[in-house]
GROMACS .gro file of C-alpha atoms in nm:
model
  177
    1MET     CA    1   1.174   1.201   1.859
    2ASN     CA    2   0.921   1.124   2.132
    3LEU     CA    3   0.666   0.878   1.979
    4PRO     CA    4   0.304   0.880   2.111
    5LYS     CA    5   0.174   0.565   2.275
    6ASP     CA    6  -0.072   0.471   2.030
    7SER     CA    7  -0.059   0.626   1.728
    8ASN     CA    8  -0.271   0.418   1.473
    9MET     CA    9  -0.263   0.724   1.162
   10ALA     CA   10  -0.163   0.533   0.858
   11LEU     CA   11   0.097   0.698   0.643
   12SER     CA   12  -0.116   0.773   0.377
   13GLU     CA   13  -0.359   1.001   0.639
   14ARG     CA   14  -0.078   1.228   0.710
   15LYS     CA   15  -0.098   1.587   0.702
   16GLN     CA   16  -0.064   1.641   0.295
   17THR     CA   17   0.156   1.877   0.158
   18HIS     CA   18   0.197   1.983  -0.221
   19MET     CA   19   0.508   1.755  -0.203
   20ASP     CA   20   0.281   1.457  -0.047
   21ARG     CA   21  -0.026   1.474  -0.262
   22GLY     CA   22   0.116   1.196  -0.501
   23VAL     CA   23  -0.013   1.105  -0.867
   24VAL     CA   24  -0.370   1.176  -0.966
   25ILE     CA   25  -0.526   0.983  -1.221
   26ARG     CA   26  -0.876   1.169  -1.392
   27ASP     CA   27  -1.078   0.898  -1.525
   28ALA     CA   28  -1.077   0.995  -1.882
   29TRP     CA   29  -0.691   0.964  -1.886
   30PRO     CA   30  -0.618   0.751  -2.161
   31GLY     CA   31  -0.288   0.647  -2.033
   32TYR     CA   32   0.025   0.643  -2.185
   33PRO     CA   33   0.080   0.472  -2.534
   34LEU     CA   34   0.226   0.122  -2.526
   35ASP     CA   35   0.494   0.198  -2.794
   36LEU     CA   36   0.657   0.419  -2.500
   37PHE     CA   37   0.726   0.075  -2.326
   38THR     CA   38   0.901  -0.279  -2.320
   39PHE     CA   39   0.680  -0.548  -2.176
   40PRO     CA   40   0.681  -0.919  -2.269
   41GLU     CA   41   0.566  -1.003  -2.619
   42HIS     CA   42   0.249  -1.263  -2.444
   43TYR     CA   43   0.075  -0.933  -2.314
   44LEU     CA   44   0.066  -0.754  -2.649
   45GLY     CA   45  -0.287  -0.827  -2.719
   46ASP     CA   46  -0.432  -0.782  -2.353
   47LEU     CA   47  -0.283  -0.442  -2.299
   48GLU     CA   48  -0.425  -0.099  -2.451
   49CYS     CA   49  -0.206   0.131  -2.261
   50VAL     CA   50   0.024   0.193  -1.944
   51TYR     CA   51  -0.123   0.406  -1.663
   52ILE     CA   52   0.146   0.446  -1.406
   53PRO     CA   53   0.480   0.386  -1.549
   54HIS     CA   54   0.695   0.170  -1.281
   55GLY     CA   55   0.962   0.456  -1.246
   56ILE     CA   56   0.692   0.664  -1.102
   57ILE     CA   57   0.567   0.398  -0.867
   58MET     CA   58   0.931   0.356  -0.773
   59ASP     CA   59   0.974   0.747  -0.706
   60ARG     CA   60   0.647   0.725  -0.493
   61THR     CA   61   0.770   0.435  -0.293
   62GLU     CA   62   1.069   0.616  -0.205
   63ARG     CA   63   0.883   0.911  -0.116
   64LEU     CA   64   0.705   0.668   0.141
   65ALA     CA   65   1.025   0.511   0.268
   66ARG     CA   66   1.134   0.880   0.301
   67ASN     CA   67   0.823   0.982   0.535
   68ILE     CA   68   0.835   0.624   0.731
   69MET     CA   69   1.261   0.749   0.800
   70ASP     CA   70   1.118   1.079   0.906
   71ASP     CA   71   0.856   0.944   1.133
   72LEU     CA   72   1.031   0.632   1.265
   73GLY     CA   73   1.417   0.690   1.229
   74ASP     CA   74   1.611   0.515   1.502
   75HIS     CA   75   1.340   0.306   1.661
   76ASP     CA   76   1.340  -0.063   1.591
   77ILE     CA   77   1.041  -0.147   1.362
   78VAL     CA   78   0.861  -0.505   1.291
   79VAL     CA   79   0.746  -0.490   0.939
   80LEU     CA   80   0.432  -0.708   0.892
   81CYS     CA   81   0.424  -0.780   0.539
   82VAL     CA   82   0.051  -0.892   0.420
   83LEU     CA   83   0.102  -1.167   0.138
   84LYS     CA   84   0.043  -1.234  -0.136
   85GLY     CA   85  -0.040  -0.886  -0.289
   86GLY     CA   86   0.193  -0.700  -0.063
   87TYR     CA   87   0.529  -0.899  -0.148
   88GLN     CA   88   0.667  -0.716  -0.402
   89PHE     CA   89   0.530  -0.355  -0.286
   90CYS     CA   90   0.696  -0.458   0.103
   91ALA     CA   91   0.973  -0.581  -0.078
   92ASP     CA   92   1.033  -0.225  -0.268
   93LEU     CA   93   0.976  -0.043   0.023
   94VAL     CA   94   1.219  -0.194   0.238
   95GLU     CA   95   1.484  -0.195   0.021
   96ARG     CA   96   1.438   0.176  -0.010
   97ILE     CA   97   1.431   0.213   0.357
   98GLU     CA   98   1.772   0.033   0.392
   99VAL     CA   99   1.934   0.289   0.098
  100LEU     CA  100   1.822   0.538   0.297
  101CYS     CA  101   1.971   0.423   0.628
  102CYS     CA  102   2.291   0.352   0.428
  103ASN     CA  103   2.292   0.739   0.278
  104SER     CA  104   2.174   0.934   0.616
  105SER     CA  105   2.251   0.992   1.033
  106LYS     CA  106   1.946   0.775   1.080
  107THR     CA  107   1.864   0.437   1.121
  108LEU     CA  108   1.596   0.209   1.099
  109PRO     CA  109   1.616  -0.169   1.248
  110MET     CA  110   1.379  -0.373   1.112
  111ARG     CA  111   1.250  -0.717   1.120
  112VAL     CA  112   1.021  -0.808   0.841
  113ASP     CA  113   0.749  -1.096   0.946
  114PHE     CA  114   0.450  -1.226   0.678
  115ILE     CA  115   0.120  -1.301   0.763
  116ARG     CA  116  -0.157  -1.398   0.478
  117LEU     CA  117  -0.523  -1.303   0.542
  118LYS     CA  118  -0.827  -1.473   0.411
  119SER     CA  119  -1.160  -1.294   0.445
  120TYR     CA  120  -1.322  -1.503   0.127
  121LEU     CA  121  -1.481  -1.847   0.085
  122ASN     CA  122  -1.441  -1.938  -0.266
  123ASP     CA  123  -1.560  -1.625  -0.421
  124GLN     CA  124  -1.768  -1.473  -0.139
  125SER     CA  125  -1.640  -1.237   0.090
  126THR     CA  126  -1.728  -1.362   0.482
  127GLN     CA  127  -1.743  -1.218   0.808
  128ASP     CA  128  -1.478  -1.395   0.939
  129LEU     CA  129  -1.090  -1.292   0.914
  130ARG     CA  130  -0.859  -1.606   0.890
  131ILE     CA  131  -0.491  -1.524   0.956
  132GLU     CA  132  -0.228  -1.751   0.865
  133GLY     CA  133   0.087  -1.708   1.073
  134ALA     CA  134  -0.064  -1.506   1.334
  135GLU     CA  135   0.147  -1.735   1.590
  136ASN     CA  136   0.413  -1.471   1.513
  137LEU     CA  137   0.225  -1.207   1.650
  138PRO     CA  138   0.318  -1.191   2.009
  139VAL     CA  139   0.618  -1.032   1.905
  140LEU     CA  140   0.480  -0.758   1.818
  141SER     CA  141   0.403  -0.641   2.209
  142GLY     CA  142   0.572  -0.305   2.295
  143LYS     CA  143   0.709  -0.279   1.932
  144ASN     CA  144   0.700  -0.020   1.673
  145VAL     CA  145   0.493  -0.197   1.367
  146LEU     CA  146   0.451  -0.091   1.007
  147ILE     CA  147   0.224  -0.295   0.810
  148VAL     CA  148   0.223  -0.315   0.460
  149GLU     CA  149  -0.065  -0.380   0.256
  150ALA     CA  150  -0.067  -0.372  -0.142
  151ILE     CA  151  -0.461  -0.284  -0.150
  152VAL     CA  152  -0.704  -0.179   0.089
  153ASP     CA  153  -1.085  -0.221  -0.074
  154THR     CA  154  -1.326  -0.126   0.131
  155GLY     CA  155  -1.123  -0.136   0.474
  156LYS     CA  156  -1.313  -0.406   0.644
  157THR     CA  157  -1.030  -0.650   0.633
  158MET     CA  158  -0.750  -0.357   0.728
  159LYS     CA  159  -1.007  -0.282   1.014
  160THR     CA  160  -1.007  -0.620   1.194
  161LEU     CA  161  -0.660  -0.698   1.104
  162LEU     CA  162  -0.589  -0.374   1.320
  163ASP     CA  163  -0.808  -0.477   1.573
  164HIS     CA  164  -0.635  -0.788   1.582
  165VAL     CA  165  -0.289  -0.658   1.607
  166LYS     CA  166  -0.373  -0.388   1.843
  167ALA     CA  167  -0.443  -0.700   2.102
  168PHE     CA  168  -0.079  -0.751   2.134
  169GLY     CA  169  -0.008  -0.455   2.272
  170PRO     CA  170   0.239  -0.261   2.002
  171LYS     CA  171   0.399   0.064   2.079
  172ILE     CA  172   0.287   0.206   1.743
  173ILE     CA  173   0.086   0.071   1.432
  174LYS     CA  174   0.146   0.268   1.125
  175VAL     CA  175   0.011   0.118   0.760
  176ALA     CA  176   0.161   0.173   0.425
  177ARG     CA  177  -0.045   0.092   0.156
   0.00000   0.00000   0.00000
């Protein structure tokens, strides 16, 4: 598989097929009733319904892992996990990729690094992005990079991060969110 020198297409921006569209939740969706699920008792007064069951989230995470394997299988990658929110998603995604590697002829050697982004001062958004863990980013030079982030709001922070990561000269940058 020949990989383009500078591909910045996010995995979520891939050409979508009917199998890749994901789960659509309409604004009027009432959610699933709580009696269908078990959850810690101390949440009882705070929950009204469940919008997305854990199983659906894990199925989508596995689908994303398969997409990553299709795109990058047999090429070393550096997984750059954006803390704190991205930790569990990243752990689940890396685990699914490892399972797929065990059950296929493709391999995806991975190194996982962590960074933390700070663009808020108290409760106010600022123009400045502080990256904790940036001292490890020179390792990205010439590598295939997969940035794993849980939530992308306006996209400003992600754009700034992508520009910062590009400065280290990675071969490919992809974003899983």
